Structure formats: C-alpha cells, structure tokens
Amino acid sequence: MSDPCLPECGVARFLALLNGPWATLIVRELLHGPLRFNELRQLLPGISPHTLTSRLRQFERHGIVTRTTYAEIPPRVVYELTPLGEGLRDVLEAMGAWAMAVPDPGAEVTA
Amino acid sequence: MSDPCLPECGVARFLALLNGPWATLIVRELLHGPLRFNELRQLLPGISPHTLTSRLRQFERHGIVTRTTYAEIPPRVVYELTPLGEGLRDVLEAMGAWAMAVPDPGAEVTA
C-alpha cells in the first residue's frame, strides 16, 4: 500500500512511482493541463474513483502533482503536474514513439 | 489474455506491450545481453515461472525478443532482445533518469 522507501534502481523506482497502467494514463491526461477529479474520471473510462484517488494522493506525496482547492460554491479542486511531474513528458513521449514502431500482429489476422 | 489489437494511443500501446512491472524488469535484464530462462528467474526474485513464460511469449509474438534453441545436451534456450527490443533502452533510461530525480519521502522519516 505505502511506499516507505523507493527502490535504488531507477527503472524499479519508476515502476514504484507509476504503478499500474492507470498511473501513467493519469499523467498522460494531466500533461494537457490541470484537471478536476471528475474530468479525469471522464477522460479515463473504466477507472474506479478509489484507484484515481489513490494514484492522485500518491502523486501528491511524491511531489508529482499539486491539489489546489478554490473556495467557490461548490468548491473546485484542481490537479496539476508540478515541474517534476512535467518531467514525465519526455518519458511518455519515448514510450509512445517506441510503441508506435511495434507492428500490430492482431491487425493482420482475421480471426 | 491475448492482445488482438494494440491501442492507437502510443502510451496506451506501450502499457499493453509492457504490461505489469515484470515486463519492464525483464527488458531491463535483457538489455545487458542474452539470457536463459533460469538466469532471468534468478535475476528477478519473486517472479513466477508462469509470469516469466507469459511475458517472454508475448515479447516473442511482438518481435521484441527472440528465442533461440541450441541443440546441446541438455538443450539450451536463450532469450535475446531484437533491434526493436533494443529500442527500449532509451525508454528505460528516460524512466530511470526521471525516477532518480524524485526525492524519497520514506528516506526522511524514521517511522
């Protein structure tokens, strides 16, 4: 549940910080700009509120995301990447560029 | 189980190709050079033979890893990254570089 100590190895540390596919997809959405909780939910069909809350809290704890509450009625809560979180842009771009070079075996067969 | 069609989005496609933490850690080990099944098991304490087999087959299917059998007694089977798989070096380096810049909150507290 918690992550008392991050791994020494950079790759393992990355996997501990962005654990599970949803974490990376949340970052992908936030790279477009700040978002509210329900906006994130709508952009990520299938994510449970529990998972989204858990990942956002983990991101806050590690300084990847800030959570800002605006004293409006009703109150507005906005999640935004910090400069540290913005640093993930290069990583996600590298992921995407590599993955798009992988041929899709499923696209060739008609099964 | 299977992956008949890969996602159109690069990041989601990456997460489908390298699903779960073990997939990325297997690649991390293979970036050092070709390895046998049992060598990979020893380098990745906690991985189940089922998961390792499943990930390696998935990598073979997508052209990320080759599986070569040497007709020795006993037969020797070696897994090696293809040039496509080698392309993951940049991605894993970007992951590691970013992750090592994240402060470890657990390292500060004595709980």
Coordinates of C-alpha atoms in Angstrom, one line a residue:
Chain A
M1 CA 0.0 0.0 0.0
S2 CA 2.5 2.6 1.1
D3 CA 5.9 3.1 -0.4
P4 CA 8.2 3.8 2.6
C5 CA 11.4 3.6 0.6
L6 CA 11.8 3.8 -3.2
P7 CA 14.0 1.3 -4.9
E8 CA 17.6 2.2 -5.6
C9 CA 17.3 1.1 -9.3
G10 CA 15.9 3.9 -11.5
V11 CA 13.6 1.6 -13.5
A12 CA 12.3 -0.2 -10.4
R13 CA 11.8 3.2 -8.8
F14 CA 9.9 4.5 -11.8
L15 CA 7.6 1.4 -11.6
A16 CA 7.0 2.0 -7.9
L17 CA 6.1 5.7 -8.6
L18 CA 3.9 5.0 -11.6
N19 CA 2.5 1.7 -10.5
G20 CA -0.2 0.1 -12.7
P21 CA -1.4 1.3 -16.1
W22 CA -3.7 4.0 -14.6
A23 CA -0.9 6.0 -13.1
T24 CA 0.7 6.5 -16.5
L25 CA -2.6 7.3 -18.1
I26 CA -3.5 9.9 -15.4
V27 CA -0.2 11.6 -16.2
R28 CA -0.9 11.5 -19.9
E29 CA -4.1 13.4 -19.3
L30 CA -2.5 15.9 -16.9
L31 CA 0.2 16.7 -19.5
H32 CA -2.5 18.5 -21.4
G33 CA -3.2 20.8 -18.4
P34 CA -4.8 21.0 -15.0
L35 CA -7.9 18.9 -14.5
R36 CA -10.6 18.3 -11.9
F37 CA -11.3 14.9 -10.4
N38 CA -14.4 14.3 -12.4
E39 CA -12.8 15.4 -15.6
L40 CA -10.1 12.8 -15.1
R41 CA -12.7 10.2 -14.5
Q42 CA -14.5 11.1 -17.7
L43 CA -11.2 11.0 -19.7
L44 CA -10.3 7.6 -18.3
P45 CA -13.3 5.3 -18.8
G46 CA -13.1 2.3 -16.5
I47 CA -11.0 3.8 -13.7
S48 CA -12.6 3.5 -10.3
P49 CA -12.8 6.5 -8.0
H50 CA -10.8 4.6 -5.5
T51 CA -7.9 4.0 -7.9
L52 CA -8.0 7.6 -9.1
T53 CA -7.9 9.0 -5.6
S54 CA -5.2 6.6 -4.5
R55 CA -2.9 7.5 -7.5
L56 CA -3.5 11.2 -7.1
R57 CA -2.6 11.0 -3.4
Q58 CA 0.5 9.1 -4.2
F59 CA 1.5 11.6 -6.8
E60 CA 0.9 14.5 -4.3
R61 CA 3.0 12.7 -1.7
H62 CA 5.9 12.4 -4.2
G63 CA 5.6 16.0 -5.4
I64 CA 4.5 15.0 -8.9
V65 CA 1.0 16.6 -8.7
T66 CA -0.4 19.5 -6.7
R67 CA -4.0 19.6 -5.5
T68 CA -5.5 23.1 -5.3
T69 CA -8.8 23.9 -3.7
Y70 CA -10.7 27.0 -4.9
A71 CA -13.1 28.5 -2.3
E72 CA -16.0 28.6 -4.6
I73 CA -19.5 27.2 -4.2
P74 CA -19.3 24.4 -4.8
P75 CA -15.6 24.2 -4.0
R76 CA -13.4 23.4 -7.0
V77 CA -10.5 21.1 -6.7
V78 CA -7.9 21.0 -9.4
Y79 CA -5.0 18.6 -10.0
E80 CA -1.9 19.9 -11.9
L81 CA 1.5 18.5 -12.6
T82 CA 4.4 20.1 -10.8
P83 CA 7.7 20.8 -12.7
L84 CA 8.8 17.3 -11.5
G85 CA 5.6 15.8 -13.0
E86 CA 6.1 17.8 -16.2
G87 CA 9.4 15.9 -16.5
L88 CA 7.4 12.8 -17.3
R89 CA 6.6 14.3 -20.7
D90 CA 9.9 13.1 -22.2
V91 CA 9.3 9.6 -20.7
L92 CA 5.8 9.3 -22.1
E93 CA 6.9 10.6 -25.4
A94 CA 9.7 8.0 -25.5
M95 CA 7.2 5.3 -24.6
G96 CA 4.7 6.3 -27.3
A97 CA 7.3 6.7 -30.0
W98 CA 8.7 3.3 -29.3
A99 CA 5.3 1.6 -29.1
M100 CA 4.1 3.1 -32.4
A101 CA 7.0 1.4 -34.1
V102 CA 5.8 -2.0 -33.0
P103 CA 3.7 -3.7 -35.7
D104 CA 0.2 -4.8 -34.6
P105 CA 0.0 -8.6 -35.1
G106 CA -3.7 -8.5 -34.4
A107 CA -4.3 -6.1 -37.2
E108 CA -3.0 -8.6 -39.8
V109 CA -5.1 -11.6 -39.0
T110 CA -8.8 -12.0 -39.4
A111 CA -9.7 -14.5 -36.7
Chain B
M1 CA -5.1 -12.8 -22.1
S2 CA -4.4 -12.1 -25.8
D3 CA -3.9 -8.7 -27.4
P4 CA -5.7 -8.9 -30.7
C5 CA -5.4 -5.2 -31.4
L6 CA -3.0 -2.8 -29.9
P7 CA -4.3 0.6 -28.8
E8 CA -4.0 3.5 -31.2
C9 CA -2.5 5.8 -28.5
G10 CA 1.2 5.4 -28.2
V11 CA 1.3 5.4 -24.4
A12 CA -1.6 3.0 -24.0
R13 CA 0.0 0.8 -26.6
F14 CA 3.2 0.8 -24.6
L15 CA 1.3 -0.2 -21.5
A16 CA -0.3 -3.0 -23.4
L17 CA 3.1 -4.2 -24.7
L18 CA 4.9 -3.9 -21.4
N19 CA 2.0 -4.8 -19.1
G20 CA 2.8 -5.1 -15.4
P21 CA 6.1 -4.3 -13.7
W22 CA 7.7 -7.6 -14.5
A23 CA 7.7 -7.0 -18.3
T24 CA 9.8 -3.8 -17.9
L25 CA 12.1 -5.6 -15.4
I26 CA 12.6 -8.5 -17.9
V27 CA 13.6 -6.0 -20.6
R28 CA 16.0 -4.2 -18.1
E29 CA 17.8 -7.5 -17.6
L30 CA 17.9 -8.4 -21.3
L31 CA 19.4 -5.0 -22.1
H32 CA 22.6 -6.4 -20.5
G33 CA 22.7 -9.3 -23.0
P34 CA 21.1 -12.6 -23.9
L35 CA 19.9 -14.8 -21.0
R36 CA 18.5 -18.2 -20.3
F37 CA 15.1 -18.7 -18.7
N38 CA 16.6 -19.7 -15.3
E39 CA 19.1 -16.9 -15.4
L40 CA 16.2 -14.4 -15.8
R41 CA 14.4 -16.2 -12.9
Q42 CA 17.4 -15.7 -10.7
L43 CA 17.8 -12.1 -11.6
L44 CA 14.2 -11.3 -10.9
P45 CA 13.5 -12.7 -7.4
G46 CA 9.7 -13.2 -6.9
I47 CA 8.8 -13.7 -10.5
S48 CA 6.7 -16.8 -11.1
P49 CA 7.7 -19.2 -13.9
H50 CA 4.2 -18.7 -15.3
T51 CA 4.6 -14.9 -15.5
L52 CA 8.0 -15.1 -17.0
T53 CA 6.9 -17.6 -19.6
S54 CA 3.8 -15.5 -20.4
R55 CA 5.8 -12.2 -20.8
L56 CA 8.5 -13.8 -22.9
R57 CA 5.9 -15.4 -25.3
Q58 CA 4.2 -12.0 -25.6
F59 CA 7.6 -10.4 -26.3
E60 CA 8.3 -13.0 -29.0
R61 CA 4.9 -12.5 -30.5
H62 CA 5.5 -8.8 -30.9
G63 CA 9.0 -9.2 -32.2
I64 CA 10.7 -7.7 -29.1
V65 CA 12.6 -10.9 -28.1
T66 CA 13.9 -13.9 -30.0
R67 CA 14.0 -17.4 -28.5
T68 CA 16.9 -19.5 -29.8
T69 CA 17.3 -23.2 -29.0
Y70 CA 20.8 -24.7 -29.2
A71 CA 20.8 -28.4 -29.9
E72 CA 23.0 -29.3 -27.0
I73 CA 22.5 -31.9 -24.3
P74 CA 20.7 -30.6 -22.3
P75 CA 19.2 -28.2 -24.9
R76 CA 20.0 -24.6 -24.2
V77 CA 17.3 -21.9 -24.8
V78 CA 18.4 -18.3 -24.9
Y79 CA 16.3 -15.1 -25.0
E80 CA 17.6 -12.0 -26.7
L81 CA 16.3 -8.6 -27.5
T82 CA 15.7 -7.9 -31.2
P83 CA 16.7 -4.5 -32.6
L84 CA 13.1 -3.4 -31.8
G85 CA 13.5 -4.6 -28.2
E86 CA 16.9 -2.8 -28.0
G87 CA 14.9 0.4 -28.8
L88 CA 13.5 0.2 -25.3
R89 CA 16.9 1.2 -23.9
D90 CA 16.1 4.8 -24.5
V91 CA 12.7 4.5 -22.8
L92 CA 14.1 2.7 -19.8
E93 CA 16.9 5.2 -19.5
A94 CA 14.4 8.1 -19.6
M95 CA 12.3 6.3 -16.9
G96 CA 15.3 5.8 -14.7
A97 CA 16.7 9.3 -15.1
W98 CA 13.3 10.8 -14.2
A99 CA 12.7 8.5 -11.2
M100 CA 16.1 9.1 -9.7
A101 CA 15.3 12.9 -9.6
V102 CA 12.2 12.1 -7.3
P103 CA 13.1 12.6 -3.6
D104 CA 12.4 9.6 -1.5
P105 CA 9.9 10.7 1.2
G106 CA 10.4 7.4 3.1
A107 CA 14.1 8.0 3.4
E108 CA 13.5 11.2 5.5
V109 CA 11.2 9.8 8.1
T110 CA 12.0 7.3 10.8
A111 CA 8.7 5.6 11.4

